């Protein structure tokens, strides 16, 4: 069951100004005072099989390592306690990561493991994120035999300022972007590959920590 790993999306039928069904999106970061957020596009291809060839070529050219890694960092922002501001990285940063070590380096940046140790994420936060990713992985391996999540992403959020963290601010791991979900016999091996890659990288990072 992936209910705990999807965004809060539901249909509401009436409001003061609307009388037809419409979509309401939950704010995943609302429980965090200084949310560190990363958007990771999952899968070995970011287009539907029926997409025009021109669309397929554009998506492949965006990031030639998508098929190899099964993921691409779309963007992230990390809170800097020293400046009380955010360090932001966009799409061009993600598409510049051409080796496994470079992607791991970007994840280390997200978890504040690339500099001042006083800003480093608590190991238990990474442990919690890995547990949630493993739950999603298990669903793809054991329960999904007919759905492909083309161009879908995983959003990870954790509190960027440990001094302001509360019990309600546990790391969030959510599947997002379902515009290109399709029926596909056999499930989605590409998305699963991305989850496995991400978990392997996080294990490697976690093993360098106390």
JSON list of C-alpha atoms in Angstrom, two decimals:
[
{"chain": "A", "resi": 1, "resn": "UNK", "atom": "CA", "xyz": [0.00, 0.00, 0.00]},
{"chain": "A", "resi": 2, "resn": "UNK", "atom": "CA", "xyz": [1.48, 3.34, -1.10]},
{"chain": "A", "resi": 3, "resn": "UNK", "atom": "CA", "xyz": [-1.11, 5.56, 0.58]},
{"chain": "A", "resi": 4, "resn": "UNK", "atom": "CA", "xyz": [1.45, 6.96, 3.04]},
{"chain": "A", "resi": 5, "resn": "UNK", "atom": "CA", "xyz": [3.86, 7.78, 0.23]},
{"chain": "A", "resi": 6, "resn": "UNK", "atom": "CA", "xyz": [1.55, 9.82, -2.01]},
{"chain": "A", "resi": 7, "resn": "UNK", "atom": "CA", "xyz": [0.84, 13.51, -1.68]},
{"chain": "A", "resi": 8, "resn": "UNK", "atom": "CA", "xyz": [-2.41, 14.60, -0.07]},
{"chain": "A", "resi": 9, "resn": "UNK", "atom": "CA", "xyz": [-4.51, 14.94, -3.22]},
{"chain": "A", "resi": 10, "resn": "UNK", "atom": "CA", "xyz": [-8.28, 14.69, -3.18]},
{"chain": "A", "resi": 11, "resn": "UNK", "atom": "CA", "xyz": [-11.33, 15.92, -5.02]},
{"chain": "A", "resi": 12, "resn": "UNK", "atom": "CA", "xyz": [-13.55, 18.53, -3.42]},
{"chain": "A", "resi": 13, "resn": "UNK", "atom": "CA", "xyz": [-16.90, 19.18, -5.02]},
{"chain": "A", "resi": 14, "resn": "UNK", "atom": "CA", "xyz": [-18.07, 22.48, -3.53]},
{"chain": "A", "resi": 15, "resn": "UNK", "atom": "CA", "xyz": [-16.59, 25.71, -2.27]},
{"chain": "A", "resi": 16, "resn": "UNK", "atom": "CA", "xyz": [-17.86, 29.26, -2.06]},
{"chain": "A", "resi": 17, "resn": "UNK", "atom": "CA", "xyz": [-16.67, 29.94, -5.60]},
{"chain": "A", "resi": 18, "resn": "UNK", "atom": "CA", "xyz": [-16.60, 26.51, -7.30]},
{"chain": "A", "resi": 19, "resn": "UNK", "atom": "CA", "xyz": [-19.35, 23.96, -7.76]},
{"chain": "A", "resi": 20, "resn": "UNK", "atom": "CA", "xyz": [-17.44, 21.36, -9.79]},
{"chain": "A", "resi": 21, "resn": "UNK", "atom": "CA", "xyz": [-14.82, 18.79, -8.71]},
{"chain": "A", "resi": 22, "resn": "UNK", "atom": "CA", "xyz": [-11.28, 20.14, -8.43]},
{"chain": "A", "resi": 23, "resn": "UNK", "atom": "CA", "xyz": [-7.96, 18.93, -7.12]},
{"chain": "A", "resi": 24, "resn": "UNK", "atom": "CA", "xyz": [-6.51, 20.08, -3.81]},
{"chain": "A", "resi": 25, "resn": "UNK", "atom": "CA", "xyz": [-2.80, 19.52, -3.23]},
{"chain": "A", "resi": 26, "resn": "UNK", "atom": "CA", "xyz": [-1.27, 19.11, 0.20]},
{"chain": "A", "resi": 27, "resn": "UNK", "atom": "CA", "xyz": [1.86, 21.07, 1.16]},
{"chain": "A", "resi": 28, "resn": "UNK", "atom": "CA", "xyz": [4.40, 18.40, 2.08]},
{"chain": "A", "resi": 29, "resn": "UNK", "atom": "CA", "xyz": [6.75, 20.92, 3.71]},
{"chain": "A", "resi": 30, "resn": "UNK", "atom": "CA", "xyz": [4.13, 22.61, 5.91]},
{"chain": "A", "resi": 31, "resn": "UNK", "atom": "CA", "xyz": [5.23, 20.77, 9.09]},
{"chain": "A", "resi": 32, "resn": "UNK", "atom": "CA", "xyz": [8.83, 21.94, 8.76]},
{"chain": "A", "resi": 33, "resn": "UNK", "atom": "CA", "xyz": [10.23, 25.30, 9.83]},
{"chain": "A", "resi": 34, "resn": "UNK", "atom": "CA", "xyz": [13.28, 25.14, 7.54]},
{"chain": "A", "resi": 35, "resn": "UNK", "atom": "CA", "xyz": [12.57, 22.34, 5.05]},
{"chain": "A", "resi": 36, "resn": "UNK", "atom": "CA", "xyz": [15.40, 20.86, 3.03]},
{"chain": "A", "resi": 37, "resn": "UNK", "atom": "CA", "xyz": [13.80, 19.55, -0.16]},
{"chain": "A", "resi": 38, "resn": "UNK", "atom": "CA", "xyz": [15.02, 17.47, -3.10]},
{"chain": "A", "resi": 39, "resn": "UNK", "atom": "CA", "xyz": [13.05, 16.46, -6.20]},
{"chain": "A", "resi": 40, "resn": "UNK", "atom": "CA", "xyz": [14.38, 13.32, -7.92]},
{"chain": "A", "resi": 41, "resn": "UNK", "atom": "CA", "xyz": [12.86, 12.24, -11.23]},
{"chain": "A", "resi": 42, "resn": "UNK", "atom": "CA", "xyz": [12.67, 8.46, -11.25]},
{"chain": "A", "resi": 43, "resn": "UNK", "atom": "CA", "xyz": [12.84, 5.87, -14.00]},
{"chain": "A", "resi": 44, "resn": "UNK", "atom": "CA", "xyz": [15.04, 5.00, -16.93]},
{"chain": "A", "resi": 45, "resn": "UNK", "atom": "CA", "xyz": [12.94, 7.09, -19.31]},
{"chain": "A", "resi": 46, "resn": "UNK", "atom": "CA", "xyz": [11.05, 10.33, -18.73]},
{"chain": "A", "resi": 47, "resn": "UNK", "atom": "CA", "xyz": [8.47, 9.94, -21.51]},
{"chain": "A", "resi": 48, "resn": "UNK", "atom": "CA", "xyz": [5.58, 7.65, -22.33]},
{"chain": "A", "resi": 49, "resn": "UNK", "atom": "CA", "xyz": [6.17, 4.94, -24.96]},
{"chain": "A", "resi": 50, "resn": "UNK", "atom": "CA", "xyz": [3.54, 6.59, -27.19]},
{"chain": "A", "resi": 51, "resn": "UNK", "atom": "CA", "xyz": [5.26, 9.99, -27.07]},
{"chain": "A", "resi": 52, "resn": "UNK", "atom": "CA", "xyz": [6.33, 11.44, -30.45]},
{"chain": "A", "resi": 53, "resn": "UNK", "atom": "CA", "xyz": [9.93, 10.69, -31.44]},
{"chain": "A", "resi": 54, "resn": "UNK", "atom": "CA", "xyz": [10.80, 14.38, -31.14]},
{"chain": "A", "resi": 55, "resn": "UNK", "atom": "CA", "xyz": [9.61, 14.36, -27.52]},
{"chain": "A", "resi": 56, "resn": "UNK", "atom": "CA", "xyz": [11.56, 11.19, -26.81]},
{"chain": "A", "resi": 57, "resn": "UNK", "atom": "CA", "xyz": [14.76, 12.68, -28.25]},
{"chain": "A", "resi": 58, "resn": "UNK", "atom": "CA", "xyz": [14.34, 15.87, -26.21]},
{"chain": "A", "resi": 59, "resn": "UNK", "atom": "CA", "xyz": [13.90, 13.93, -22.99]},
{"chain": "A", "resi": 60, "resn": "UNK", "atom": "CA", "xyz": [16.88, 11.67, -23.68]},
{"chain": "A", "resi": 61, "resn": "UNK", "atom": "CA", "xyz": [19.08, 14.67, -24.50]},
{"chain": "A", "resi": 62, "resn": "UNK", "atom": "CA", "xyz": [18.10, 16.40, -21.26]},
{"chain": "A", "resi": 63, "resn": "UNK", "atom": "CA", "xyz": [20.10, 13.85, -19.29]},
{"chain": "A", "resi": 64, "resn": "UNK", "atom": "CA", "xyz": [21.95, 11.07, -21.06]},
{"chain": "A", "resi": 65, "resn": "UNK", "atom": "CA", "xyz": [22.54, 9.21, -17.77]},
{"chain": "A", "resi": 66, "resn": "UNK", "atom": "CA", "xyz": [18.84, 8.77, -17.00]},
{"chain": "A", "resi": 67, "resn": "UNK", "atom": "CA", "xyz": [18.77, 5.24, -18.40]},
{"chain": "A", "resi": 68, "resn": "UNK", "atom": "CA", "xyz": [21.98, 4.25, -16.61]},
{"chain": "A", "resi": 69, "resn": "UNK", "atom": "CA", "xyz": [21.08, 5.60, -13.16]},
{"chain": "A", "resi": 70, "resn": "UNK", "atom": "CA", "xyz": [17.30, 5.38, -13.32]},
{"chain": "A", "resi": 71, "resn": "UNK", "atom": "CA", "xyz": [17.06, 8.81, -11.72]},
{"chain": "A", "resi": 72, "resn": "UNK", "atom": "CA", "xyz": [17.86, 12.49, -12.17]},
{"chain": "A", "resi": 73, "resn": "UNK", "atom": "CA", "xyz": [18.07, 15.24, -9.57]},
{"chain": "A", "resi": 74, "resn": "UNK", "atom": "CA", "xyz": [15.64, 17.91, -10.76]},
{"chain": "A", "resi": 75, "resn": "UNK", "atom": "CA", "xyz": [16.33, 20.43, -8.01]},
{"chain": "A", "resi": 76, "resn": "UNK", "atom": "CA", "xyz": [16.95, 20.94, -4.33]},
{"chain": "A", "resi": 77, "resn": "UNK", "atom": "CA", "xyz": [17.19, 23.57, -1.67]},
{"chain": "A", "resi": 78, "resn": "UNK", "atom": "CA", "xyz": [19.18, 23.31, 1.54]},
{"chain": "A", "resi": 79, "resn": "UNK", "atom": "CA", "xyz": [18.89, 25.59, 4.57]},
{"chain": "A", "resi": 80, "resn": "UNK", "atom": "CA", "xyz": [22.11, 27.30, 5.68]},
{"chain": "A", "resi": 81, "resn": "UNK", "atom": "CA", "xyz": [21.99, 28.12, 9.39]},
{"chain": "A", "resi": 82, "resn": "UNK", "atom": "CA", "xyz": [24.93, 30.52, 9.10]},
{"chain": "A", "resi": 83, "resn": "UNK", "atom": "CA", "xyz": [23.28, 32.82, 6.55]},
{"chain": "A", "resi": 84, "resn": "UNK", "atom": "CA", "xyz": [19.69, 31.95, 7.52]},
{"chain": "A", "resi": 85, "resn": "UNK", "atom": "CA", "xyz": [19.01, 31.44, 3.83]},
{"chain": "A", "resi": 86, "resn": "UNK", "atom": "CA", "xyz": [18.68, 28.61, 1.32]},
{"chain": "A", "resi": 87, "resn": "UNK", "atom": "CA", "xyz": [21.20, 27.21, -1.13]},
{"chain": "A", "resi": 88, "resn": "UNK", "atom": "CA", "xyz": [19.24, 26.30, -4.25]},
{"chain": "A", "resi": 89, "resn": "UNK", "atom": "CA", "xyz": [20.20, 24.04, -7.14]},
{"chain": "A", "resi": 90, "resn": "UNK", "atom": "CA", "xyz": [18.11, 23.73, -10.29]},
{"chain": "A", "resi": 91, "resn": "UNK", "atom": "CA", "xyz": [17.71, 21.53, -13.34]},
{"chain": "A", "resi": 92, "resn": "UNK", "atom": "CA", "xyz": [21.05, 22.48, -14.92]},
{"chain": "A", "resi": 93, "resn": "UNK", "atom": "CA", "xyz": [22.84, 21.33, -11.78]},
{"chain": "A", "resi": 94, "resn": "UNK", "atom": "CA", "xyz": [21.13, 17.95, -11.91]},
{"chain": "A", "resi": 95, "resn": "UNK", "atom": "CA", "xyz": [21.86, 17.38, -15.59]},
{"chain": "A", "resi": 96, "resn": "UNK", "atom": "CA", "xyz": [25.54, 18.20, -15.02]},
{"chain": "A", "resi": 97, "resn": "UNK", "atom": "CA", "xyz": [25.98, 15.16, -12.76]},
{"chain": "A", "resi": 98, "resn": "UNK", "atom": "CA", "xyz": [27.49, 12.62, -15.14]},
{"chain": "A", "resi": 99, "resn": "UNK", "atom": "CA", "xyz": [29.11, 10.11, -12.79]},
{"chain": "A", "resi": 100, "resn": "UNK", "atom": "CA", "xyz": [27.94, 8.11, -9.80]},
{"chain": "A", "resi": 101, "resn": "UNK", "atom": "CA", "xyz": [30.39, 9.97, -7.56]},
{"chain": "A", "resi": 102, "resn": "UNK", "atom": "CA", "xyz": [28.97, 13.31, -8.70]},
{"chain": "A", "resi": 103, "resn": "UNK", "atom": "CA", "xyz": [25.42, 12.23, -7.89]},
{"chain": "A", "resi": 104, "resn": "UNK", "atom": "CA", "xyz": [26.56, 10.98, -4.49]},
{"chain": "A", "resi": 105, "resn": "UNK", "atom": "CA", "xyz": [28.29, 14.34, -3.97]},
{"chain": "A", "resi": 106, "resn": "UNK", "atom": "CA", "xyz": [25.01, 16.12, -4.69]},
{"chain": "A", "resi": 107, "resn": "UNK", "atom": "CA", "xyz": [23.19, 13.93, -2.18]},
{"chain": "A", "resi": 108, "resn": "UNK", "atom": "CA", "xyz": [25.91, 14.67, 0.37]},
{"chain": "A", "resi": 109, "resn": "UNK", "atom": "CA", "xyz": [25.28, 18.37, -0.27]},
{"chain": "A", "resi": 110, "resn": "UNK", "atom": "CA", "xyz": [21.58, 17.81, 0.33]},
{"chain": "A", "resi": 111, "resn": "UNK", "atom": "CA", "xyz": [22.34, 16.15, 3.66]},
{"chain": "A", "resi": 112, "resn": "UNK", "atom": "CA", "xyz": [24.93, 18.81, 4.55]},
{"chain": "A", "resi": 113, "resn": "UNK", "atom": "CA", "xyz": [27.78, 16.29, 4.53]},
{"chain": "A", "resi": 114, "resn": "UNK", "atom": "CA", "xyz": [30.05, 18.31, 2.26]},
{"chain": "A", "resi": 115, "resn": "UNK", "atom": "CA", "xyz": [31.33, 20.89, 4.72]},
{"chain": "A", "resi": 116, "resn": "UNK", "atom": "CA", "xyz": [30.62, 22.19, 8.23]},
{"chain": "A", "resi": 117, "resn": "UNK", "atom": "CA", "xyz": [29.91, 19.17, 10.46]},
{"chain": "A", "resi": 118, "resn": "UNK", "atom": "CA", "xyz": [27.67, 21.30, 12.69]},
{"chain": "A", "resi": 119, "resn": "UNK", "atom": "CA", "xyz": [25.10, 21.39, 9.88]},
{"chain": "A", "resi": 120, "resn": "UNK", "atom": "CA", "xyz": [25.23, 17.67, 9.13]},
{"chain": "A", "resi": 121, "resn": "UNK", "atom": "CA", "xyz": [21.96, 15.77, 9.14]},
{"chain": "A", "resi": 122, "resn": "UNK", "atom": "CA", "xyz": [21.38, 13.33, 11.98]},
{"chain": "A", "resi": 123, "resn": "UNK", "atom": "CA", "xyz": [22.10, 9.74, 10.85]},
{"chain": "A", "resi": 124, "resn": "UNK", "atom": "CA", "xyz": [18.66, 8.67, 12.04]},
{"chain": "A", "resi": 125, "resn": "UNK", "atom": "CA", "xyz": [17.11, 11.02, 9.46]},
{"chain": "A", "resi": 126, "resn": "UNK", "atom": "CA", "xyz": [18.84, 9.17, 6.62]},
{"chain": "A", "resi": 127, "resn": "UNK", "atom": "CA", "xyz": [17.88, 5.85, 8.22]},
{"chain": "A", "resi": 128, "resn": "UNK", "atom": "CA", "xyz": [14.24, 6.94, 8.24]},
{"chain": "A", "resi": 129, "resn": "UNK", "atom": "CA", "xyz": [14.39, 8.05, 4.61]},
{"chain": "A", "resi": 130, "resn": "UNK", "atom": "CA", "xyz": [15.93, 4.73, 3.57]},
{"chain": "A", "resi": 131, "resn": "UNK", "atom": "CA", "xyz": [13.21, 2.79, 5.42]},
{"chain": "A", "resi": 132, "resn": "UNK", "atom": "CA", "xyz": [10.52, 4.70, 3.55]},
{"chain": "A", "resi": 133, "resn": "UNK", "atom": "CA", "xyz": [12.25, 4.21, 0.21]},
{"chain": "A", "resi": 134, "resn": "UNK", "atom": "CA", "xyz": [12.56, 0.50, 0.96]},
{"chain": "A", "resi": 135, "resn": "UNK", "atom": "CA", "xyz": [8.79, 0.34, 1.54]},
{"chain": "A", "resi": 136, "resn": "UNK", "atom": "CA", "xyz": [8.22, 1.89, -1.91]},
{"chain": "A", "resi": 137, "resn": "UNK", "atom": "CA", "xyz": [10.78, -0.50, -3.41]},
{"chain": "A", "resi": 138, "resn": "UNK", "atom": "CA", "xyz": [8.98, -3.49, -1.89]},
{"chain": "A", "resi": 139, "resn": "UNK", "atom": "CA", "xyz": [5.70, -2.34, -3.47]},
{"chain": "A", "resi": 140, "resn": "UNK", "atom": "CA", "xyz": [7.30, -2.07, -6.91]},
{"chain": "A", "resi": 141, "resn": "UNK", "atom": "CA", "xyz": [8.90, -5.50, -6.53]},
{"chain": "A", "resi": 142, "resn": "UNK", "atom": "CA", "xyz": [6.02, -7.42, -5.03]},
{"chain": "A", "resi": 143, "resn": "UNK", "atom": "CA", "xyz": [2.74, -5.64, -5.75]},
{"chain": "A", "resi": 144, "resn": "UNK", "atom": "CA", "xyz": [3.07, -3.67, -8.97]},
{"chain": "A", "resi": 145, "resn": "UNK", "atom": "CA", "xyz": [2.58, -5.73, -12.11]},
{"chain": "A", "resi": 146, "resn": "UNK", "atom": "CA", "xyz": [0.70, -3.34, -14.38]},
{"chain": "A", "resi": 147, "resn": "UNK", "atom": "CA", "xyz": [1.51, 0.35, -13.74]},
{"chain": "A", "resi": 148, "resn": "UNK", "atom": "CA", "xyz": [4.39, 2.51, -15.05]},
{"chain": "A", "resi": 149, "resn": "UNK", "atom": "CA", "xyz": [5.09, 5.94, -13.54]},
{"chain": "A", "resi": 150, "resn": "UNK", "atom": "CA", "xyz": [6.77, 7.70, -16.46]},
{"chain": "A", "resi": 151, "resn": "UNK", "atom": "CA", "xyz": [8.30, 11.09, -15.52]},
{"chain": "A", "resi": 152, "resn": "UNK", "atom": "CA", "xyz": [7.27, 10.60, -11.89]},
{"chain": "A", "resi": 153, "resn": "UNK", "atom": "CA", "xyz": [9.38, 11.94, -9.04]},
{"chain": "A", "resi": 154, "resn": "UNK", "atom": "CA", "xyz": [10.19, 11.23, -5.44]},
{"chain": "A", "resi": 155, "resn": "UNK", "atom": "CA", "xyz": [10.22, 14.23, -3.13]},
{"chain": "A", "resi": 156, "resn": "UNK", "atom": "CA", "xyz": [12.28, 14.03, 0.06]},
{"chain": "A", "resi": 157, "resn": "UNK", "atom": "CA", "xyz": [11.89, 16.62, 2.82]},
{"chain": "A", "resi": 158, "resn": "UNK", "atom": "CA", "xyz": [13.59, 16.88, 6.20]},
{"chain": "A", "resi": 159, "resn": "UNK", "atom": "CA", "xyz": [14.12, 19.62, 8.78]},
{"chain": "A", "resi": 160, "resn": "UNK", "atom": "CA", "xyz": [17.13, 21.73, 7.86]},
{"chain": "A", "resi": 161, "resn": "UNK", "atom": "CA", "xyz": [17.61, 23.23, 11.31]},
{"chain": "A", "resi": 162, "resn": "UNK", "atom": "CA", "xyz": [17.82, 20.50, 13.94]},
{"chain": "A", "resi": 163, "resn": "UNK", "atom": "CA", "xyz": [17.39, 23.02, 16.76]},
{"chain": "A", "resi": 164, "resn": "UNK", "atom": "CA", "xyz": [13.86, 23.77, 15.52]},
{"chain": "A", "resi": 165, "resn": "UNK", "atom": "CA", "xyz": [12.87, 20.16, 14.86]},
{"chain": "A", "resi": 166, "resn": "UNK", "atom": "CA", "xyz": [9.84, 18.66, 16.59]},
{"chain": "A", "resi": 167, "resn": "UNK", "atom": "CA", "xyz": [8.39, 15.17, 16.69]},
{"chain": "A", "resi": 168, "resn": "UNK", "atom": "CA", "xyz": [5.98, 16.11, 13.87]},
{"chain": "A", "resi": 169, "resn": "UNK", "atom": "CA", "xyz": [8.87, 16.97, 11.57]},
{"chain": "A", "resi": 170, "resn": "UNK", "atom": "CA", "xyz": [10.05, 13.50, 10.65]},
{"chain": "A", "resi": 171, "resn": "UNK", "atom": "CA", "xyz": [11.50, 13.12, 7.14]},
{"chain": "A", "resi": 172, "resn": "UNK", "atom": "CA", "xyz": [8.89, 12.92, 4.40]},
{"chain": "A", "resi": 173, "resn": "UNK", "atom": "CA", "xyz": [9.28, 10.71, 1.33]},
{"chain": "A", "resi": 174, "resn": "UNK", "atom": "CA", "xyz": [6.52, 11.13, -1.25]},
{"chain": "A", "resi": 175, "resn": "UNK", "atom": "CA", "xyz": [5.84, 9.98, -4.79]},
{"chain": "A", "resi": 176, "resn": "UNK", "atom": "CA", "xyz": [4.70, 12.93, -6.92]},
{"chain": "A", "resi": 177, "resn": "UNK", "atom": "CA", "xyz": [3.94, 13.86, -10.56]},
{"chain": "A", "resi": 178, "resn": "UNK", "atom": "CA", "xyz": [1.45, 11.33, -11.90]},
{"chain": "A", "resi": 179, "resn": "UNK", "atom": "CA", "xyz": [0.56, 13.00, -15.21]},
{"chain": "A", "resi": 180, "resn": "UNK", "atom": "CA", "xyz": [2.14, 10.22, -17.29]},
{"chain": "A", "resi": 181, "resn": "UNK", "atom": "CA", "xyz": [1.10, 7.10, -15.38]},
{"chain": "A", "resi": 182, "resn": "UNK", "atom": "CA", "xyz": [0.25, 4.28, -17.81]},
{"chain": "A", "resi": 183, "resn": "UNK", "atom": "CA", "xyz": [-0.84, 0.67, -17.77]},
{"chain": "A", "resi": 184, "resn": "UNK", "atom": "CA", "xyz": [2.17, -1.52, -18.52]},
{"chain": "A", "resi": 185, "resn": "UNK", "atom": "CA", "xyz": [2.35, -5.27, -18.23]},
{"chain": "A", "resi": 186, "resn": "UNK", "atom": "CA", "xyz": [5.14, -6.21, -15.85]},
{"chain": "A", "resi": 187, "resn": "UNK", "atom": "CA", "xyz": [5.10, -2.99, -13.87]},
{"chain": "A", "resi": 188, "resn": "UNK", "atom": "CA", "xyz": [7.84, -0.37, -13.91]},
{"chain": "A", "resi": 189, "resn": "UNK", "atom": "CA", "xyz": [11.36, -1.78, -13.87]},
{"chain": "A", "resi": 190, "resn": "UNK", "atom": "CA", "xyz": [12.80, 1.64, -14.73]},
{"chain": "A", "resi": 191, "resn": "UNK", "atom": "CA", "xyz": [11.35, 3.29, -11.62]},
{"chain": "A", "resi": 192, "resn": "UNK", "atom": "CA", "xyz": [12.49, 0.34, -9.53]},
{"chain": "A", "resi": 193, "resn": "UNK", "atom": "CA", "xyz": [16.00, 0.68, -10.92]},
{"chain": "A", "resi": 194, "resn": "UNK", "atom": "CA", "xyz": [16.04, 4.32, -9.83]},
{"chain": "A", "resi": 195, "resn": "UNK", "atom": "CA", "xyz": [14.94, 3.41, -6.30]},
{"chain": "A", "resi": 196, "resn": "UNK", "atom": "CA", "xyz": [17.65, 0.76, -6.10]},
{"chain": "A", "resi": 197, "resn": "UNK", "atom": "CA", "xyz": [20.26, 3.25, -7.33]},
{"chain": "A", "resi": 198, "resn": "UNK", "atom": "CA", "xyz": [19.13, 5.84, -4.79]},
{"chain": "A", "resi": 199, "resn": "UNK", "atom": "CA", "xyz": [19.14, 3.32, -1.94]},
{"chain": "A", "resi": 200, "resn": "UNK", "atom": "CA", "xyz": [22.61, 2.09, -2.91]},
{"chain": "A", "resi": 201, "resn": "UNK", "atom": "CA", "xyz": [23.92, 5.66, -2.89]},
{"chain": "A", "resi": 202, "resn": "UNK", "atom": "CA", "xyz": [22.30, 6.45, 0.45]},
{"chain": "A", "resi": 203, "resn": "UNK", "atom": "CA", "xyz": [23.73, 3.26, 1.95]},
{"chain": "A", "resi": 204, "resn": "UNK", "atom": "CA", "xyz": [27.16, 4.32, 0.73]},
{"chain": "A", "resi": 205, "resn": "UNK", "atom": "CA", "xyz": [26.70, 7.76, 2.30]},
{"chain": "A", "resi": 206, "resn": "UNK", "atom": "CA", "xyz": [25.31, 6.29, 5.53]},
{"chain": "A", "resi": 207, "resn": "UNK", "atom": "CA", "xyz": [28.33, 3.97, 5.87]},
{"chain": "A", "resi": 208, "resn": "UNK", "atom": "CA", "xyz": [30.62, 7.00, 6.08]},
{"chain": "A", "resi": 209, "resn": "UNK", "atom": "CA", "xyz": [28.69, 8.33, 9.08]},
{"chain": "A", "resi": 210, "resn": "UNK", "atom": "CA", "xyz": [28.93, 7.30, 12.76]}
]
